[in-house]
mmCIF file of C-alpha atoms and ligand atoms in Angstrom:
data_model
loop_
_atom_site.group_PDB
_atom_site.id
_atom_site.type_symbol
_atom_site.label_atom_id
_atom_site.label_comp_id
_atom_site.label_asym_id
_atom_site.label_seq_id
_atom_site.Cartn_x
_atom_site.Cartn_y
_atom_site.Cartn_z
ATOM 1 C CA MET A 1 107.113 77.505 92.782
ATOM 2 C CA GLU A 2 108.238 80.010 90.171
ATOM 3 C CA PHE A 3 105.397 82.153 88.923
ATOM 4 C CA LYS A 4 105.303 82.437 85.133
ATOM 5 C CA SER A 5 103.156 84.991 83.326
ATOM 6 C CA LYS A 6 102.518 83.884 79.755
ATOM 7 C CA ILE A 7 102.016 87.420 78.478
ATOM 8 C CA LYS A 8 104.573 88.773 75.996
ATOM 9 C CA THR A 9 103.430 92.324 75.392
ATOM 10 C CA ILE A 10 105.761 93.257 72.557
ATOM 11 C CA GLU A 11 108.346 91.479 70.416
ATOM 12 C CA TRP A 12 110.368 91.925 67.256
ATOM 13 C CA THR A 13 109.281 89.326 64.690
ATOM 14 C CA GLY A 14 112.216 89.679 62.302
ATOM 15 C CA SER A 15 110.482 92.206 60.043
ATOM 16 C CA CYS A 16 108.114 94.183 62.290
ATOM 17 C CA SER A 17 107.047 94.825 65.869
ATOM 18 C CA ARG A 18 104.225 92.643 67.207
ATOM 19 C CA MET A 19 102.295 93.856 70.223
ATOM 20 C CA VAL A 20 99.162 93.226 72.254
ATOM 21 C CA ASP A 21 96.524 95.850 71.370
ATOM 22 C CA GLN A 22 95.795 97.096 74.882
ATOM 23 C CA THR A 23 92.886 99.287 73.826
ATOM 24 C CA LEU A 24 90.861 96.069 73.354
ATOM 25 C CA ILE A 25 91.490 94.501 76.765
ATOM 26 C CA PRO A 26 89.529 92.882 78.456
ATOM 27 C CA TYR A 27 87.192 92.208 75.527
ATOM 28 C CA GLU A 28 89.830 90.833 73.173
ATOM 29 C CA TYR A 29 93.445 89.699 73.478
ATOM 30 C CA LYS A 30 94.734 90.472 70.023
ATOM 31 C CA MET A 31 98.228 90.959 68.589
ATOM 32 C CA VAL A 32 98.834 93.695 65.995
ATOM 33 C CA ASP A 33 101.809 94.101 63.677
ATOM 34 C CA ILE A 34 103.372 97.555 63.535
ATOM 35 C CA LYS A 35 105.194 97.883 60.218
ATOM 36 C CA SER A 36 106.366 101.507 59.955
ATOM 37 C CA SER A 37 107.832 104.174 62.218
ATOM 38 C CA LYS A 38 104.699 106.323 61.714
ATOM 39 C CA GLU A 39 102.489 103.398 62.782
ATOM 40 C CA MET A 40 104.703 103.032 65.847
ATOM 41 C CA PHE A 41 104.326 106.722 66.733
ATOM 42 C CA ASP A 42 100.526 106.323 66.497
ATOM 43 C CA ALA A 43 100.544 103.069 68.509
ATOM 44 C CA ILE A 44 102.431 104.768 71.356
ATOM 45 C CA ARG A 45 100.354 107.975 71.276
ATOM 46 C CA ASP A 46 97.032 106.104 71.037
ATOM 47 C CA MET A 47 98.070 103.701 73.817
ATOM 48 C CA ILE A 48 97.854 100.474 71.794
ATOM 49 C CA VAL A 49 101.110 99.947 73.699
ATOM 50 C CA ARG A 50 101.392 101.635 77.103
ATOM 51 C CA GLY A 51 103.285 101.443 80.392
ATOM 52 C CA ALA A 52 106.720 103.029 80.647
ATOM 53 C CA PRO A 53 108.968 99.978 79.995
ATOM 54 C CA ALA A 54 106.740 98.667 77.157
ATOM 55 C CA ILE A 55 106.743 102.119 75.548
ATOM 56 C CA GLY A 56 110.545 102.050 75.785
ATOM 57 C CA ILE A 57 110.754 98.799 73.805
ATOM 58 C CA ALA A 58 108.201 100.155 71.331
ATOM 59 C CA GLY A 59 110.471 103.177 70.838
ATOM 60 C CA ALA A 60 113.482 100.888 70.271
ATOM 61 C CA HIS A 61 111.503 98.952 67.627
ATOM 62 C CA GLY A 62 110.363 102.273 66.151
ATOM 63 C CA VAL A 63 113.996 103.233 65.543
ATOM 64 C CA VAL A 64 114.579 99.888 63.767
ATOM 65 C CA LEU A 65 111.557 100.506 61.526
ATOM 66 C CA ALA A 66 112.775 104.041 60.787
ATOM 67 C CA ALA A 67 116.269 102.727 59.969
ATOM 68 C CA MET A 68 114.779 100.136 57.568
ATOM 69 C CA GLU A 69 112.753 102.861 55.828
ATOM 70 C CA ILE A 70 115.693 105.286 55.501
ATOM 71 C CA ALA A 71 118.052 102.513 54.312
ATOM 72 C CA LYS A 72 115.788 102.051 51.267
ATOM 73 C CA LYS A 73 116.290 105.703 50.301
ATOM 74 C CA THR A 74 119.994 106.387 50.843
ATOM 75 C CA GLN A 75 123.369 104.712 51.025
ATOM 76 C CA ASP A 76 125.053 107.835 52.399
ATOM 77 C CA LYS A 77 125.802 107.242 56.065
ATOM 78 C CA SER A 78 125.667 110.862 57.202
ATOM 79 C CA VAL A 79 122.310 111.387 55.419
ATOM 80 C CA PHE A 80 121.123 108.128 57.038
ATOM 81 C CA LEU A 81 122.142 109.259 60.531
ATOM 82 C CA ASN A 82 120.618 112.730 60.058
ATOM 83 C CA GLU A 83 117.300 111.239 59.004
ATOM 84 C CA LEU A 84 117.437 108.671 61.805
ATOM 85 C CA LYS A 85 117.939 111.460 64.346
ATOM 86 C CA LYS A 86 114.798 113.253 63.054
ATOM 87 C CA HIS A 87 112.749 110.055 63.285
ATOM 88 C CA ALA A 88 114.109 109.383 66.788
ATOM 89 C CA GLU A 89 113.047 112.851 67.970
ATOM 90 C CA TYR A 90 109.615 112.343 66.421
ATOM 91 C CA LEU A 91 109.155 108.976 68.176
ATOM 92 C CA LYS A 92 110.199 110.511 71.514
ATOM 93 C CA SER A 93 107.485 113.152 71.171
ATOM 94 C CA ALA A 94 104.695 110.519 71.102
ATOM 95 C CA ARG A 95 104.375 110.574 74.916
ATOM 96 C CA PRO A 96 106.377 113.020 77.037
ATOM 97 C CA THR A 97 106.331 111.678 80.625
ATOM 98 C CA ALA A 98 107.613 108.069 80.460
ATOM 99 C CA VAL A 99 111.381 108.516 80.338
ATOM 100 C CA ASN A 100 111.911 104.908 79.223
ATOM 101 C CA LEU A 101 110.832 106.033 75.751
ATOM 102 C CA MET A 102 113.615 108.636 75.571
ATOM 103 C CA TRP A 103 116.062 106.183 77.202
ATOM 104 C CA ALA A 104 115.493 103.374 74.680
ATOM 105 C CA VAL A 105 115.264 105.602 71.574
ATOM 106 C CA ASP A 106 118.479 107.435 72.554
ATOM 107 C CA LYS A 107 120.234 104.108 73.203
ATOM 108 C CA GLN A 108 119.326 102.934 69.700
ATOM 109 C CA TYR A 109 120.354 106.212 68.059
ATOM 110 C CA GLU A 110 123.709 106.260 69.913
ATOM 111 C CA LEU A 111 124.355 102.679 68.800
ATOM 112 C CA ALA A 112 123.764 103.688 65.160
ATOM 113 C CA LYS A 113 125.883 106.829 65.480
ATOM 114 C CA ASN A 114 128.842 104.998 67.027
ATOM 115 C CA SER A 115 128.725 101.993 64.706
ATOM 116 C CA GLU A 116 131.458 101.489 62.142
ATOM 117 C CA ASN A 117 129.236 99.173 60.125
ATOM 118 C CA SER A 118 127.604 99.776 56.737
ATOM 119 C CA ILE A 119 123.989 101.001 56.762
ATOM 120 C CA SER A 120 122.608 97.466 56.392
ATOM 121 C CA GLY A 121 124.968 96.350 59.175
ATOM 122 C CA ILE A 122 123.613 99.125 61.396
ATOM 123 C CA VAL A 123 120.018 98.039 60.703
ATOM 124 C CA ASP A 124 120.954 94.493 61.810
ATOM 125 C CA GLU A 125 122.669 95.833 64.942
ATOM 126 C CA LEU A 126 119.556 97.870 65.817
ATOM 127 C CA LYS A 127 117.334 94.795 65.417
ATOM 128 C CA GLU A 128 119.607 92.720 67.649
ATOM 129 C CA ASN A 129 119.774 95.438 70.272
ATOM 130 C CA GLY A 130 115.971 95.761 70.297
ATOM 131 C CA ILE A 131 115.683 92.028 71.025
ATOM 132 C CA LYS A 132 118.371 92.316 73.718
ATOM 133 C CA LEU A 133 116.422 95.133 75.422
ATOM 134 C CA GLU A 134 113.258 92.975 75.319
ATOM 135 C CA ASN A 135 114.982 90.059 77.045
ATOM 136 C CA GLU A 136 116.674 92.300 79.594
ATOM 137 C CA ASP A 137 113.330 93.875 80.491
ATOM 138 C CA ILE A 138 111.886 90.520 81.588
ATOM 139 C CA GLU A 139 115.019 89.651 83.589
ATOM 140 C CA ILE A 140 114.980 93.058 85.300
ATOM 141 C CA ASN A 141 111.312 92.693 86.226
ATOM 142 C CA LYS A 142 111.931 89.301 87.794
ATOM 143 C CA LYS A 143 114.688 90.810 89.927
ATOM 144 C CA ILE A 144 112.390 93.693 90.940
ATOM 145 C CA GLY A 145 109.693 91.124 91.761
ATOM 146 C CA ASP A 146 112.002 89.055 93.935
ATOM 147 C CA TYR A 147 113.405 92.043 95.870
ATOM 148 C CA GLY A 148 109.895 93.394 96.340
ATOM 149 C CA ALA A 149 108.476 90.061 97.503
ATOM 150 C CA GLU A 150 110.779 90.242 100.535
ATOM 151 C CA LEU A 151 108.809 93.298 101.699
ATOM 152 C CA VAL A 152 105.424 91.569 101.515
ATOM 153 C CA LYS A 153 104.241 90.092 104.782
ATOM 154 C CA GLN A 154 102.297 86.824 105.100
ATOM 155 C CA GLY A 155 98.721 87.129 103.814
ATOM 156 C CA ALA A 156 99.149 90.805 102.862
ATOM 157 C CA THR A 157 96.664 92.868 100.890
ATOM 158 C CA ILE A 158 98.535 94.971 98.318
ATOM 159 C CA LEU A 159 96.881 98.018 96.796
ATOM 160 C CA THR A 160 98.003 99.037 93.316
ATOM 161 C CA HIS A 161 97.080 101.796 90.872
ATOM 162 C CA CYS A 162 96.935 101.781 87.070
ATOM 163 C CA ASN A 163 98.687 98.800 85.472
ATOM 164 C CA ALA A 164 102.343 98.162 86.151
ATOM 165 C CA GLY A 165 102.059 94.558 85.087
ATOM 166 C CA ALA A 166 103.216 92.246 82.324
ATOM 167 C CA LEU A 167 101.253 94.390 79.854
ATOM 168 C CA ALA A 168 103.089 97.559 80.911
ATOM 169 C CA THR A 169 106.433 95.854 80.276
ATOM 170 C CA VAL A 170 107.625 93.083 77.960
ATOM 171 C CA GLY A 171 106.470 90.539 80.547
ATOM 172 C CA TYR A 172 106.077 89.840 84.293
ATOM 173 C CA GLY A 173 105.689 93.499 85.363
ATOM 174 C CA THR A 174 107.139 95.813 87.993
ATOM 175 C CA ALA A 175 104.475 96.401 90.690
ATOM 176 C CA LEU A 176 102.656 93.258 89.521
ATOM 177 C CA GLY A 177 106.057 91.548 89.278
ATOM 178 C CA VAL A 178 106.275 92.083 93.049
ATOM 179 C CA VAL A 179 102.777 90.605 93.356
ATOM 180 C CA ARG A 180 103.688 87.607 91.162
ATOM 181 C CA SER A 181 106.892 86.848 93.084
ATOM 182 C CA ALA A 182 105.125 87.290 96.438
ATOM 183 C CA TYR A 183 102.220 85.059 95.372
ATOM 184 C CA ALA A 184 104.648 82.339 94.294
ATOM 185 C CA LYS A 185 105.883 82.197 97.904
ATOM 186 C CA ASP A 186 102.563 82.781 99.679
ATOM 187 C CA ASN A 187 99.248 82.177 97.926
ATOM 188 C CA THR A 188 97.306 83.876 100.720
ATOM 189 C CA ILE A 189 98.225 87.380 99.545
ATOM 190 C CA GLN A 190 95.696 89.404 97.543
ATOM 191 C CA VAL A 191 95.482 92.593 95.502
ATOM 192 C CA PHE A 192 93.145 95.573 95.613
ATOM 193 C CA ALA A 193 93.182 97.345 92.219
ATOM 194 C CA ASP A 194 92.134 100.977 91.747
ATOM 195 C CA GLU A 195 90.036 101.331 88.604
ATOM 196 C CA THR A 196 92.238 104.297 87.481
ATOM 197 C CA ARG A 197 90.095 106.883 85.738
ATOM 198 C CA PRO A 198 90.018 108.036 83.034
ATOM 199 C CA ARG A 199 91.581 105.224 80.939
ATOM 200 C CA LEU A 200 90.675 102.493 83.462
ATOM 201 C CA GLN A 201 93.995 100.630 83.205
ATOM 202 C CA GLY A 202 93.357 99.159 86.677
ATOM 203 C CA ALA A 203 89.846 97.931 85.894
ATOM 204 C CA ARG A 204 90.596 96.776 82.343
ATOM 205 C CA ILE A 205 94.191 95.590 82.401
ATOM 206 C CA THR A 206 95.320 94.848 85.976
ATOM 207 C CA THR A 207 92.224 92.765 86.764
ATOM 208 C CA PHE A 208 92.584 90.967 83.398
ATOM 209 C CA GLU A 209 96.189 90.012 84.168
ATOM 210 C CA LEU A 210 95.564 88.898 87.725
ATOM 211 C CA VAL A 211 92.346 86.987 87.052
ATOM 212 C CA THR A 212 94.126 85.239 84.139
ATOM 213 C CA ASP A 213 96.948 84.210 86.472
ATOM 214 C CA GLY A 214 94.567 83.150 89.266
ATOM 215 C CA ILE A 215 95.829 85.785 91.723
ATOM 216 C CA PRO A 216 92.973 87.090 93.940
ATOM 217 C CA VAL A 217 92.082 90.671 93.010
ATOM 218 C CA THR A 218 89.336 93.025 94.193
ATOM 219 C CA LEU A 219 88.433 96.013 92.031
ATOM 220 C CA ILE A 220 87.740 99.316 93.817
ATOM 221 C CA THR A 221 87.024 102.801 92.476
ATOM 222 C CA ASP A 222 89.752 105.438 92.869
ATOM 223 C CA GLY A 223 88.039 107.247 95.738
ATOM 224 C CA MET A 224 87.751 104.157 97.963
ATOM 225 C CA SER A 225 91.379 103.689 99.007
ATOM 226 C CA GLY A 226 91.236 105.929 102.118
ATOM 227 C CA TYR A 227 88.148 104.078 103.329
ATOM 228 C CA PHE A 228 89.854 100.684 103.105
ATOM 229 C CA MET A 229 93.102 101.988 104.640
ATOM 230 C CA LYS A 230 91.172 103.382 107.615
ATOM 231 C CA LYS A 231 89.559 99.981 108.108
ATOM 232 C CA GLY A 232 93.053 98.425 108.257
ATOM 233 C CA MET A 233 92.391 96.365 105.147
ATOM 234 C CA ILE A 234 95.458 97.507 103.156
ATOM 235 C CA ASP A 235 98.955 96.382 104.241
ATOM 236 C CA MET A 236 101.008 98.110 101.579
ATOM 237 C CA VAL A 237 100.773 100.073 98.344
ATOM 238 C CA VAL A 238 102.972 99.125 95.362
ATOM 239 C CA VAL A 239 102.799 101.131 92.140
ATOM 240 C CA GLY A 240 104.968 101.639 89.060
ATOM 241 C CA ALA A 241 106.613 104.813 87.774
ATOM 242 C CA ASP A 242 106.954 106.743 84.543
ATOM 243 C CA ARG A 243 109.859 108.932 85.600
ATOM 244 C CA ILE A 244 111.800 109.254 88.843
ATOM 245 C CA ALA A 245 113.904 112.368 89.484
ATOM 246 C CA ALA A 246 117.384 112.199 91.051
ATOM 247 C CA ASN A 247 115.862 113.017 94.473
ATOM 248 C CA GLY A 248 113.279 110.198 94.277
ATOM 249 C CA ASP A 249 110.227 112.341 93.375
ATOM 250 C CA THR A 250 108.145 110.033 91.192
ATOM 251 C CA ALA A 251 105.738 110.625 88.308
ATOM 252 C CA ASN A 252 103.138 107.919 87.870
ATOM 253 C CA LYS A 253 99.539 107.658 86.679
ATOM 254 C CA ILE A 254 97.275 110.476 87.848
ATOM 255 C CA GLY A 255 95.843 109.595 91.254
ATOM 256 C CA THR A 256 99.063 108.062 92.609
ATOM 257 C CA TYR A 257 99.804 111.222 94.623
ATOM 258 C CA ASN A 258 96.397 111.070 96.369
ATOM 259 C CA LEU A 259 97.060 107.428 97.182
ATOM 260 C CA ALA A 260 100.469 108.260 98.668
ATOM 261 C CA ILE A 261 98.970 110.981 100.868
ATOM 262 C CA ALA A 262 96.267 108.590 102.101
ATOM 263 C CA ALA A 263 98.902 105.906 102.744
ATOM 264 C CA LYS A 264 101.073 108.321 104.784
ATOM 265 C CA TYR A 265 98.085 109.401 106.904
ATOM 266 C CA HIS A 266 97.190 105.769 107.658
ATOM 267 C CA ASN A 267 100.788 104.559 108.137
ATOM 268 C CA VAL A 268 100.566 102.197 105.182
ATOM 269 C CA PRO A 269 103.970 101.622 103.483
ATOM 270 C CA PHE A 270 104.038 103.080 99.969
ATOM 271 C CA TYR A 271 106.496 101.555 97.476
ATOM 272 C CA ILE A 272 107.473 102.363 93.898
ATOM 273 C CA ALA A 273 108.607 99.423 91.735
ATOM 274 C CA ALA A 274 110.634 100.475 88.689
ATOM 275 C CA PRO A 275 113.756 99.642 86.682
ATOM 276 C CA LEU A 276 116.744 101.981 86.850
ATOM 277 C CA SER A 277 115.904 103.039 83.259
ATOM 278 C CA THR A 278 112.908 104.907 84.747
ATOM 279 C CA ILE A 279 115.218 107.074 86.861
ATOM 280 C CA ASP A 280 116.123 110.314 85.118
ATOM 281 C CA THR A 281 119.282 111.488 86.839
ATOM 282 C CA SER A 282 119.416 114.542 84.569
ATOM 283 C CA ILE A 283 116.640 116.183 86.575
ATOM 284 C CA ASN A 284 116.955 117.110 90.219
ATOM 285 C CA THR A 285 113.325 117.145 91.334
ATOM 286 C CA GLY A 286 109.853 116.137 90.195
ATOM 287 C CA ASP A 287 109.041 119.759 89.298
ATOM 288 C CA GLU A 288 111.077 119.245 86.128
ATOM 289 C CA ILE A 289 109.085 116.223 84.917
ATOM 290 C CA PRO A 290 106.918 117.053 81.869
ATOM 291 C CA ILE A 291 103.323 116.013 82.502
ATOM 292 C CA GLU A 292 101.320 114.756 79.554
ATOM 293 C CA GLU A 293 97.992 116.508 78.967
ATOM 294 C CA ARG A 294 95.596 114.167 77.159
ATOM 295 C CA GLY A 295 92.387 114.612 75.172
ATOM 296 C CA HIS A 296 89.289 115.810 77.012
ATOM 297 C CA GLU A 297 87.051 113.082 75.635
ATOM 298 C CA GLU A 298 88.910 110.624 77.888
ATOM 299 C CA VAL A 299 87.156 112.381 80.779
ATOM 300 C CA THR A 300 83.863 113.410 79.207
ATOM 301 C CA HIS A 301 83.135 110.028 77.573
ATOM 302 C CA VAL A 302 83.055 106.408 78.694
ATOM 303 C CA ASN A 303 83.013 103.765 75.942
ATOM 304 C CA GLY A 304 82.198 106.475 73.402
ATOM 305 C CA LYS A 305 79.228 107.813 75.401
ATOM 306 C CA ARG A 306 79.143 111.295 76.929
ATOM 307 C CA ILE A 307 78.733 111.169 80.717
ATOM 308 C CA CYS A 308 78.570 114.895 81.534
ATOM 309 C CA ALA A 309 76.916 118.110 80.418
ATOM 310 C CA GLU A 310 77.961 119.524 77.037
ATOM 311 C CA GLY A 311 80.149 122.609 77.484
ATOM 312 C CA VAL A 312 81.724 121.590 80.809
ATOM 313 C CA LYS A 313 85.398 122.582 81.225
ATOM 314 C CA VAL A 314 87.869 119.686 81.438
ATOM 315 C CA ILE A 315 91.532 119.267 82.395
ATOM 316 C CA ASN A 316 93.198 115.890 81.872
ATOM 317 C CA PRO A 317 96.795 115.506 83.112
ATOM 318 C CA GLY A 318 97.874 111.894 82.593
ATOM 319 C CA PHE A 319 100.322 111.793 85.512
ATOM 320 C CA ASP A 320 101.100 113.370 88.873
ATOM 321 C CA VAL A 321 104.275 113.570 90.926
ATOM 322 C CA THR A 322 104.567 111.977 94.363
ATOM 323 C CA PRO A 323 107.161 113.793 96.508
ATOM 324 C CA ASN A 324 109.974 111.593 97.799
ATOM 325 C CA GLU A 325 108.996 112.052 101.470
ATOM 326 C CA LEU A 326 105.819 110.014 100.862
ATOM 327 C CA ILE A 327 107.750 107.066 99.391
ATOM 328 C CA SER A 328 108.851 104.238 101.746
ATOM 329 C CA GLY A 329 111.203 102.680 99.187
ATOM 330 C CA ILE A 330 111.941 102.299 95.468
ATOM 331 C CA ILE A 331 112.196 98.652 94.413
ATOM 332 C CA THR A 332 114.701 98.271 91.556
ATOM 333 C CA GLU A 333 116.663 95.456 89.909
ATOM 334 C CA LYS A 334 119.590 96.449 92.132
ATOM 335 C CA GLY A 335 117.589 96.109 95.352
ATOM 336 C CA VAL A 336 115.322 98.400 97.371
ATOM 337 C CA LEU A 337 116.461 102.037 97.559
ATOM 338 C CA TYR A 338 115.618 103.971 100.717
ATOM 339 C CA PRO A 339 115.874 107.675 101.675
ATOM 340 C CA ASP A 340 118.058 109.667 101.319
ATOM 341 C CA TYR A 341 117.184 108.935 97.659
ATOM 342 C CA LYS A 342 119.762 111.326 96.226
ATOM 343 C CA GLU A 343 122.415 109.132 97.820
ATOM 344 C CA SER A 344 120.829 105.708 97.282
ATOM 345 C CA ILE A 345 120.052 106.491 93.618
ATOM 346 C CA LYS A 346 123.610 107.673 93.049
ATOM 347 C CA GLN A 347 124.927 104.454 94.601
ATOM 348 C CA ALA A 348 122.599 102.242 92.535
ATOM 349 C CA PHE A 349 123.978 103.788 89.339
ATOM 350 C CA SER A 350 127.589 103.429 90.400
ATOM 351 C CA SER A 351 127.402 99.833 91.686
HETATM 352 O O1 MRU B 1 99.268 106.007 80.632
HETATM 353 P P1 MRU B 1 99.902 104.664 80.879
HETATM 354 O O2 MRU B 1 98.902 103.548 80.919
HETATM 355 O O3 MRU B 1 101.054 104.392 79.954
HETATM 356 O O4 MRU B 1 100.495 104.813 82.346
HETATM 357 C C1 MRU B 1 101.138 103.720 82.924
HETATM 358 C C2 MRU B 1 101.573 103.963 84.307
HETATM 359 O O5 MRU B 1 101.378 105.014 84.877
HETATM 360 C C3 MRU B 1 102.375 102.870 84.932
HETATM 361 O O6 MRU B 1 102.165 102.840 86.316
HETATM 362 C C4 MRU B 1 103.869 103.120 84.678
HETATM 363 O O7 MRU B 1 104.091 103.359 83.325
HETATM 364 C C5 MRU B 1 104.705 101.996 85.134
HETATM 365 S S1 MRU B 1 104.513 100.578 84.128
HETATM 366 C C6 MRU B 1 105.541 99.353 84.697
#
């Protein structure tokens, strides 16, 4: 059977960007319309849309909205392109770690810059390209899912962190794409989901997706993974990525690094599932990946209620970097990349 996820996280409607408001999940599954480039900046920063590939598409739609706004103010192409560049830079600053945002926004800006069309023609081209990127994202995820499923043994328990599912992409998912493709072949597999403090993407979003699709999932707190690995209850770890350096070092949701260390100690294979657009070949190692620092209330409060003493110091990095030597393989739309990652990544881009 082919496993279909009905979720479409984000899509261009013809006049605006429509997306699932992920801050409401699991209480409500509600679509919101984003109608201006400023609203798009806020939606990305406030995590109404989240997950590297979904943020990328949001950025692409953001450029379309910016182009529509600027087109109302000028008919001079060089003024238009100058303004568009400023808006593109602003959109890219909404979240610094997920490179898909920079990738998609730059792609849109380059398209506008190189176009020989009139301004209104460029706006149409940007809309079409945004829709193309949406469709490609789903196709890419299915390929990632199918390559990854080949690594999943009969009846396996897969541990995942954060949410790298349909809701982190346009649809289907990367790490959860692997789960969906594997489950389609073998419905005895199951998932263990880390809750993923502080934003609880695992508890709120991953369990929502998997329960909705009828895929068995057990929720655990972040500190439990070593315990279950020691008991031999975890067969593999599959997580997503926000940015992968040219040597395979991988930034993903904070806590991924701890998980990779625990997996290495217990000889549990640890895989990254990500599209090639998440690989940033302009940086050599993970040390160069900018790590987003988020608001302290994400740590001090749960559901608006303070959970710690007033005056406590807080640090809240959103991501950490897992060194390449802890990664068993990187599952991409071009197949599974293995160490030496410098070489295998280079080959994936040239094939
Ligand atoms: O802060 P978030 O929720 O945007 O972080 C998401 C993750 O870390 C995901 O694992 C990553 O973006 C991959 S999504 C396919």
